[in-house]
Tab-separated table of C-alpha atoms and ligand atoms in Angstrom:
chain	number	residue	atom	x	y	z
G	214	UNK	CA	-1.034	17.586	10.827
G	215	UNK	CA	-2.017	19.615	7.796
G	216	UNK	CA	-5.591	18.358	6.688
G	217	UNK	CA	-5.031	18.658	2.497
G	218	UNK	CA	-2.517	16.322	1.052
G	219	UNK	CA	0.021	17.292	-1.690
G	220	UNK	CA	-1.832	13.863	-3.359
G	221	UNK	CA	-5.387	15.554	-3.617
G	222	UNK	CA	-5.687	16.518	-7.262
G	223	UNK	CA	-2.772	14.408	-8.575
G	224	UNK	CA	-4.284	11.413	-9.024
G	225	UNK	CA	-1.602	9.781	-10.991
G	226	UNK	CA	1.156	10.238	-7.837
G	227	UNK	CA	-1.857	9.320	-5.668
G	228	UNK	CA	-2.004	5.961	-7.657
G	229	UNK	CA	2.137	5.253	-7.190
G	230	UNK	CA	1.575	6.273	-3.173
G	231	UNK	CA	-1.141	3.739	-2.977
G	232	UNK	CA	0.820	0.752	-4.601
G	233	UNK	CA	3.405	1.474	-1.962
G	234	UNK	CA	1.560	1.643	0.670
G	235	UNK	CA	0.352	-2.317	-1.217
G	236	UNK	CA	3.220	-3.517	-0.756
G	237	UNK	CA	4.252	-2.409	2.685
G	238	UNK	CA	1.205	-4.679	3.479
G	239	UNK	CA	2.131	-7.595	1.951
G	240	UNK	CA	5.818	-7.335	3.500
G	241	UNK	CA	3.744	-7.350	7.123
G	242	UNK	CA	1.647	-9.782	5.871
G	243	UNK	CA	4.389	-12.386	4.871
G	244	UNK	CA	6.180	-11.933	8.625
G	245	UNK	CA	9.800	-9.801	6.343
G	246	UNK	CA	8.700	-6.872	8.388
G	247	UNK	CA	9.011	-6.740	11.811
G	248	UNK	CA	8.648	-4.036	14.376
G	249	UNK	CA	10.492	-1.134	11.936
G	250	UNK	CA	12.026	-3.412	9.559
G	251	UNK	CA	12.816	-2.928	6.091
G	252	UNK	CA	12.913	0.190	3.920
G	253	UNK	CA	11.112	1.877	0.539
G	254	UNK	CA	12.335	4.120	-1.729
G	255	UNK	CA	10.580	5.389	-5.032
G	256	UNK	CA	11.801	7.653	-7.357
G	257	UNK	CA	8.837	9.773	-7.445
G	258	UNK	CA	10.110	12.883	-10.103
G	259	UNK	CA	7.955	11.619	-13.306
G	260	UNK	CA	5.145	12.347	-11.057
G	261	UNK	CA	5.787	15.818	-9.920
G	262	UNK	CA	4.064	19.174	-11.442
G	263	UNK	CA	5.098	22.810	-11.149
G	264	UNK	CA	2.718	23.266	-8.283
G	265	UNK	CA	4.240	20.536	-6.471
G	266	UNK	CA	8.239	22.129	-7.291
G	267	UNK	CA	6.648	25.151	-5.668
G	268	UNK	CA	5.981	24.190	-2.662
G	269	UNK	CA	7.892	25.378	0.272
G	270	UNK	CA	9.843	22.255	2.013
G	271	UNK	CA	8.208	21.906	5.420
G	272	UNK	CA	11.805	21.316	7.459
G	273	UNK	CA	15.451	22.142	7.360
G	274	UNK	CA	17.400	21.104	4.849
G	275	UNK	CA	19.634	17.849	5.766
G	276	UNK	CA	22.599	17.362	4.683
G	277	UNK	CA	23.279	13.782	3.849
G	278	UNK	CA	27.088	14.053	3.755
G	279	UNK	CA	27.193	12.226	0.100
G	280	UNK	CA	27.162	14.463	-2.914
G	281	UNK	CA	24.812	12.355	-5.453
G	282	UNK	CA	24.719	15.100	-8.880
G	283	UNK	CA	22.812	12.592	-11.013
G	284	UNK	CA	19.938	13.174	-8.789
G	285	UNK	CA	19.345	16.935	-9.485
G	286	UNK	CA	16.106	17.922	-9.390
G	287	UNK	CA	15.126	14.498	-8.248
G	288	UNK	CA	12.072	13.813	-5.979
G	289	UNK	CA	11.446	10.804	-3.815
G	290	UNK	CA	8.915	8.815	-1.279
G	291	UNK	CA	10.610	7.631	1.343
G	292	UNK	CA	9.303	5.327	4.445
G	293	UNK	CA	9.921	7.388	7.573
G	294	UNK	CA	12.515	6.150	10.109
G	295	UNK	CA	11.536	4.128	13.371
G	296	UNK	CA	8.180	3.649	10.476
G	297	UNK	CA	6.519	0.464	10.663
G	298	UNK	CA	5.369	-1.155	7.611
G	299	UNK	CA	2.575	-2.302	8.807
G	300	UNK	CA	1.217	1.098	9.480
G	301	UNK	CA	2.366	2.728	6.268
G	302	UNK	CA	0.661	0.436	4.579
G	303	UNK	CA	-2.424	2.233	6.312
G	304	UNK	CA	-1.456	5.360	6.236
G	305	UNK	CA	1.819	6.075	4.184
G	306	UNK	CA	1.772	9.902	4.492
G	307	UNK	CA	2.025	9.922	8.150
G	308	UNK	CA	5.016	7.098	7.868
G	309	UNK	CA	6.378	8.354	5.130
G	310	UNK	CA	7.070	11.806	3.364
G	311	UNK	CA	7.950	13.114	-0.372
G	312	UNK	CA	11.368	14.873	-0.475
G	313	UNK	CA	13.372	16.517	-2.922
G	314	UNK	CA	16.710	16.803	-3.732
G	315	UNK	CA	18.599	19.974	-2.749
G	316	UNK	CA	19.906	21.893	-6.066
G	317	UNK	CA	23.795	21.441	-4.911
G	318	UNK	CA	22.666	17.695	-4.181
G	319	UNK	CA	24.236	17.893	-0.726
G	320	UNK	CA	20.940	16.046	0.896
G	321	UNK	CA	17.367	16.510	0.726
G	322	UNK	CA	14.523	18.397	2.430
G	323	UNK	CA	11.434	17.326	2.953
G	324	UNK	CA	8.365	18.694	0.817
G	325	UNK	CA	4.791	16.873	1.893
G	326	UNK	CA	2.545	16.126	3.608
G	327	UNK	CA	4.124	15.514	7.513
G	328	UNK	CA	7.685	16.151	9.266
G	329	UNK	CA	8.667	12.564	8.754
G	330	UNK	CA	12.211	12.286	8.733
G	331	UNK	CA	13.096	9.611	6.243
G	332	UNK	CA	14.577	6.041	6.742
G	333	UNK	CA	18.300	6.063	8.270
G	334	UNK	CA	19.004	4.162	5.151
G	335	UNK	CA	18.437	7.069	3.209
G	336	UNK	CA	22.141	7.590	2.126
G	337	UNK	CA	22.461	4.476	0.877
G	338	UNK	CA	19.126	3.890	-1.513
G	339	UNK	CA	20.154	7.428	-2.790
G	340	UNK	CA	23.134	6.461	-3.839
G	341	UNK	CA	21.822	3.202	-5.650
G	342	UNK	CA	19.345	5.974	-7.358
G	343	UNK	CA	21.828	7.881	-8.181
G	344	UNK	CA	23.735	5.293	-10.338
G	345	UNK	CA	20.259	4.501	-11.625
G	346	UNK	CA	19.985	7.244	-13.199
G	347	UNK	CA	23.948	7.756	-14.060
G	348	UNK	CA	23.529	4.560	-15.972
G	349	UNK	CA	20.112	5.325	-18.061
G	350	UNK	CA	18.299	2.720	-15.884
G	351	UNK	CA	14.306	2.795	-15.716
G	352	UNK	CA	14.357	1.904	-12.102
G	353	UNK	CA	12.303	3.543	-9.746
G	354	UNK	CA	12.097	1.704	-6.999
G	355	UNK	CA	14.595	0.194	-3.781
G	356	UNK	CA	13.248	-2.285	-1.564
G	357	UNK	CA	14.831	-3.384	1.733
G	358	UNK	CA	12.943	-6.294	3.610
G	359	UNK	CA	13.808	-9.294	6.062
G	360	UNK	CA	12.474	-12.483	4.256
G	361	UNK	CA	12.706	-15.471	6.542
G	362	UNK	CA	13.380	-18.160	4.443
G	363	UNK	CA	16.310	-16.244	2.473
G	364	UNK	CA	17.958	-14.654	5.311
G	365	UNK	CA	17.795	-18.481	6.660
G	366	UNK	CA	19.663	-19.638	3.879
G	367	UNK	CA	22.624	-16.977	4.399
G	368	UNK	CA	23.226	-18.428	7.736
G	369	UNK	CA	24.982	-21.403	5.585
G	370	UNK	CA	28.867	-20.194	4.744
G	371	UNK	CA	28.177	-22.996	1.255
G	372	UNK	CA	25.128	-20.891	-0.196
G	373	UNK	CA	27.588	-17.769	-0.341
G	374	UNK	CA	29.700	-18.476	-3.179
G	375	UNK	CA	28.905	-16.944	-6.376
G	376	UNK	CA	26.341	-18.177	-7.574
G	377	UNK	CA	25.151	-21.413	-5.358
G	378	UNK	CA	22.108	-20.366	-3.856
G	379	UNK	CA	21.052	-18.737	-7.266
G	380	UNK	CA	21.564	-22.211	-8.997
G	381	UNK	CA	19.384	-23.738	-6.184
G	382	UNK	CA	16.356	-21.281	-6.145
G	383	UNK	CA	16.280	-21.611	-10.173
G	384	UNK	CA	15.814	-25.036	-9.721
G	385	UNK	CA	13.335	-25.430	-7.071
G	386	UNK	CA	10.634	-24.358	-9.633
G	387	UNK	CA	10.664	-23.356	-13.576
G	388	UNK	CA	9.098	-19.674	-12.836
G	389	UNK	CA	11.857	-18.399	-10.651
G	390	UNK	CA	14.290	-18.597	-13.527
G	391	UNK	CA	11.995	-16.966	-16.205
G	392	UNK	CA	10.884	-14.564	-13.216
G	393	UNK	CA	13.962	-13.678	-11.858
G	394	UNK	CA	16.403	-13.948	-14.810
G	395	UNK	CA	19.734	-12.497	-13.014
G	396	UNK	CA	19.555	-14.414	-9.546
G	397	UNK	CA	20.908	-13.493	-6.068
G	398	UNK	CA	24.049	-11.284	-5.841
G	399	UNK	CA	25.325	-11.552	-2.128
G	400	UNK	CA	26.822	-9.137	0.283
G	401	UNK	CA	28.596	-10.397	2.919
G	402	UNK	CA	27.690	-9.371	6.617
G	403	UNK	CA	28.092	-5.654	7.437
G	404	UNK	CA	27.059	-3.273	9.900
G	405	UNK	CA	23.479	-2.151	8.714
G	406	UNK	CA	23.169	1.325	7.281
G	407	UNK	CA	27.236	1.528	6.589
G	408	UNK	CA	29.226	2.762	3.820
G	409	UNK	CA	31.076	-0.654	3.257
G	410	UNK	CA	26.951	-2.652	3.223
G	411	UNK	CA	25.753	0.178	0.329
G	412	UNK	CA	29.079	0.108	-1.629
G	413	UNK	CA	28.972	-3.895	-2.099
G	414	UNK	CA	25.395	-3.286	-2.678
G	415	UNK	CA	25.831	-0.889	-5.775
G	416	UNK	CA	28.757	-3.492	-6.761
G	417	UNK	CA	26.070	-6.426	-7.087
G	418	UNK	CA	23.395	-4.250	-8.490
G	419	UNK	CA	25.308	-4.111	-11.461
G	420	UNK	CA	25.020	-7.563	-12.186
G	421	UNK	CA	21.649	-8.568	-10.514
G	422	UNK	CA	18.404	-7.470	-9.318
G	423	UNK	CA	18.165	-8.346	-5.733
G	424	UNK	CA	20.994	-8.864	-3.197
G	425	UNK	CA	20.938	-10.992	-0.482
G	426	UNK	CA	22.732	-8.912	2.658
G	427	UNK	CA	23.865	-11.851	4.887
G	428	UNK	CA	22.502	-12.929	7.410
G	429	UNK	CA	20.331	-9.774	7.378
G	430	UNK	CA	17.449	-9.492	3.871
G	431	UNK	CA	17.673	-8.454	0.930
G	432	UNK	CA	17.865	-5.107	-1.045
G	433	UNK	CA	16.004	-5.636	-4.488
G	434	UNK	CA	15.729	-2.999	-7.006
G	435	UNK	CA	13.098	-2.620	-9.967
G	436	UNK	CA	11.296	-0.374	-12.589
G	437	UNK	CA	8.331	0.102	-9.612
G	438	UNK	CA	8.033	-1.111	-6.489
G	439	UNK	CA	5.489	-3.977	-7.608
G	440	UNK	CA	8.374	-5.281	-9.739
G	441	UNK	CA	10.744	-5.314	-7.130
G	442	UNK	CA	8.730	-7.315	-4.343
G	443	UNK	CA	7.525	-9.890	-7.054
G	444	UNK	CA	11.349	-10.790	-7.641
G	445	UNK	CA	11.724	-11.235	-4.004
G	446	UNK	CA	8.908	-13.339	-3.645
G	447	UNK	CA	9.626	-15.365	-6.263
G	448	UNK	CA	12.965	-16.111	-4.637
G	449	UNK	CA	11.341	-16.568	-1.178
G	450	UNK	CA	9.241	-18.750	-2.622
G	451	UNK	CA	12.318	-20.897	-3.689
G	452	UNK	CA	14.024	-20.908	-0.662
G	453	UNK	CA	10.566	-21.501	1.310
G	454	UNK	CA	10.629	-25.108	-0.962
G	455	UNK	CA	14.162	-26.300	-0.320
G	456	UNK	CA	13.763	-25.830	2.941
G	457	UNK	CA	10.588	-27.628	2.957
G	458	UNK	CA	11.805	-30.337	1.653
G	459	UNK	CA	15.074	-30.440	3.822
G	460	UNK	CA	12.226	-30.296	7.114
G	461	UNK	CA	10.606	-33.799	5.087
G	462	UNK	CA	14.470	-35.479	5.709
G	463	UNK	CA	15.617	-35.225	2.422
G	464	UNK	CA	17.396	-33.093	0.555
G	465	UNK	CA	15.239	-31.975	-2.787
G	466	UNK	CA	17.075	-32.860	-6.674
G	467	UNK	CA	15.980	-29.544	-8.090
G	468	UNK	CA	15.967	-29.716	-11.814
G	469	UNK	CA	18.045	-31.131	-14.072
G	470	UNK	CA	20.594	-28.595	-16.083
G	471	UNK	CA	18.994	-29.791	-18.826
G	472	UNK	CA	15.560	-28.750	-17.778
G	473	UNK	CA	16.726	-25.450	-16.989
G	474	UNK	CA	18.788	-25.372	-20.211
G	475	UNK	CA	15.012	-25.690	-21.917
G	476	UNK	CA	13.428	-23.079	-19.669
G	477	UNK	CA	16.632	-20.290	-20.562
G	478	UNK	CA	15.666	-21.164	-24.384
G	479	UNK	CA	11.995	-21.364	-23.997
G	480	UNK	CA	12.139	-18.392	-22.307
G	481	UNK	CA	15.159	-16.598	-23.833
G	482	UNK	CA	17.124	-15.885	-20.648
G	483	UNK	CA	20.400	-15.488	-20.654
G	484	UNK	CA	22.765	-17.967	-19.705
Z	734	LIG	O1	15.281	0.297	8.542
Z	734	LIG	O2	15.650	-2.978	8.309
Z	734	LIG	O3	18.268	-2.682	8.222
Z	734	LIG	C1	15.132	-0.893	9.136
Z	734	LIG	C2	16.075	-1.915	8.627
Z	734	LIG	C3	17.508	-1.599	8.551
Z	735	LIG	ZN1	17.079	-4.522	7.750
């Protein structure tokens, strides 16, 4: 392993790394990331100097078999696959790696600091990047992580219409409305890492912020990283309630429409 770090000297790319590497702790830490579970992908390029764009890329280029063009000269961390969380949280250098896009955006190759070939999900959280920055977006960041209480709830075929199980987490407490403003899109259950799972993800990201995958997590999207685990949590939290109160034999009233009604104004949400 090469002892200097493309980090050393660049403090402010040192600073995104370490709020990663945050919040691949607190997925361990709140039981969403088992064994290899769950994925991270930050749109790194804001951060990158000419010293860093001359760098030699340490492997082969890979070919990704998408063409993505809006992510020329587009630079990324990525968690590594077969990567635990856990230990990228300790060290996310060694279970992750910063990779840049190839100038024909064909696929990648990777850049700093180790040989770690990035999450099989790779494809897909480029592609959601990709229409990020198609569309203008300031989002940065993909998350991919196995909350228990929400994938719990997608086990239920009546929390999968449009719209239910958003209308339920809003109302378990005020803050997940004001906090998480668009709700839940769902996918329904598809193979993990296929084409058909990342098109109906890019199809819900257009109207929401996280998206439940059934009976699998969620993929939640933000400006950074910190962003996009809040929103998750927030709906966990939700979801953690309900069931709660379903385990004390009852089911819980949630608010009133009319007490929502008054958050959406108080809070000037959209409705
Ligand atoms: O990468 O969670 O669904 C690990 C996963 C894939
Ligand atoms: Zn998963």
């Amino acid at each position: 392993m090469d002892n200097k770090s493309v980090l050393e000297g660049r403090p402010a790319l040192e600073r995104q790394i370490a709020v990663i590497a945050e919040v691949a702790g607190y997925l361990w830490q709140k039981g969403w990331a088992e064994r290899n579970g769950g994925n991270i992908t930050v749109n790194i390029t804001e951060y990158v100097d000419d010293g860093m764009r001359a760098l030699p890329a340490i492997c082969p280029p890979v070919r990704t078999g998408v063409v993505l063009p809006h992510l020329k000269g587009c630079w990324f961390f990525c968690k590594g696959t077969g990567k635990r969380m856990r230990d990228l949280a300790r060290y996310p250098m060694e279970n992750g790696s910063i990779i840049r896009i190839l100038d024909d955006c064909s696929g990648y190759e990777i850049v700093a600091d180790n040989p770690v070939m990035p999450t099989s999900e790779l494809p897909s959280h480029l592609s959601v990047h990709n229409d990020f920055v198609r569309r203008g977006l300031p989002y940065r960041a993909s998350l991919h992580t196995h909350p228990i209480e929400l994938v719990a709830m997608s086990h239920a075929e009546k929390f999968l219409r449009k719209d239910v199980l958003t209308n339920i987490l809003w109302s378990m407490i005020p803050e997940t409305r004001a906090f998480c403003p668009k709700g839940l899109g769902i996918v329904e259950y598809r193979l993990p890492g296929s084409l058909a799972l990342a098109e109906g993800t890019i199809r819900e990201l257009e109207d929401y912020d996280v998206v439940m995958w059934e009976k699998h997590g969620v993929f939640a999207v933000g400006p950074d990283i910190m962003e996009a685990f809040d929103q998750v949590d927030v709906l966990n939290k939700s979801a953690r309630i309900y069931i709660d109160a379903k385990c004390m034999g009852y089911e819980p009233d949630g608010m009133s429409q009319e007490q929502m009604h008054e958050m959406a104004v108080a809070f000037n949400l959209p409705e």
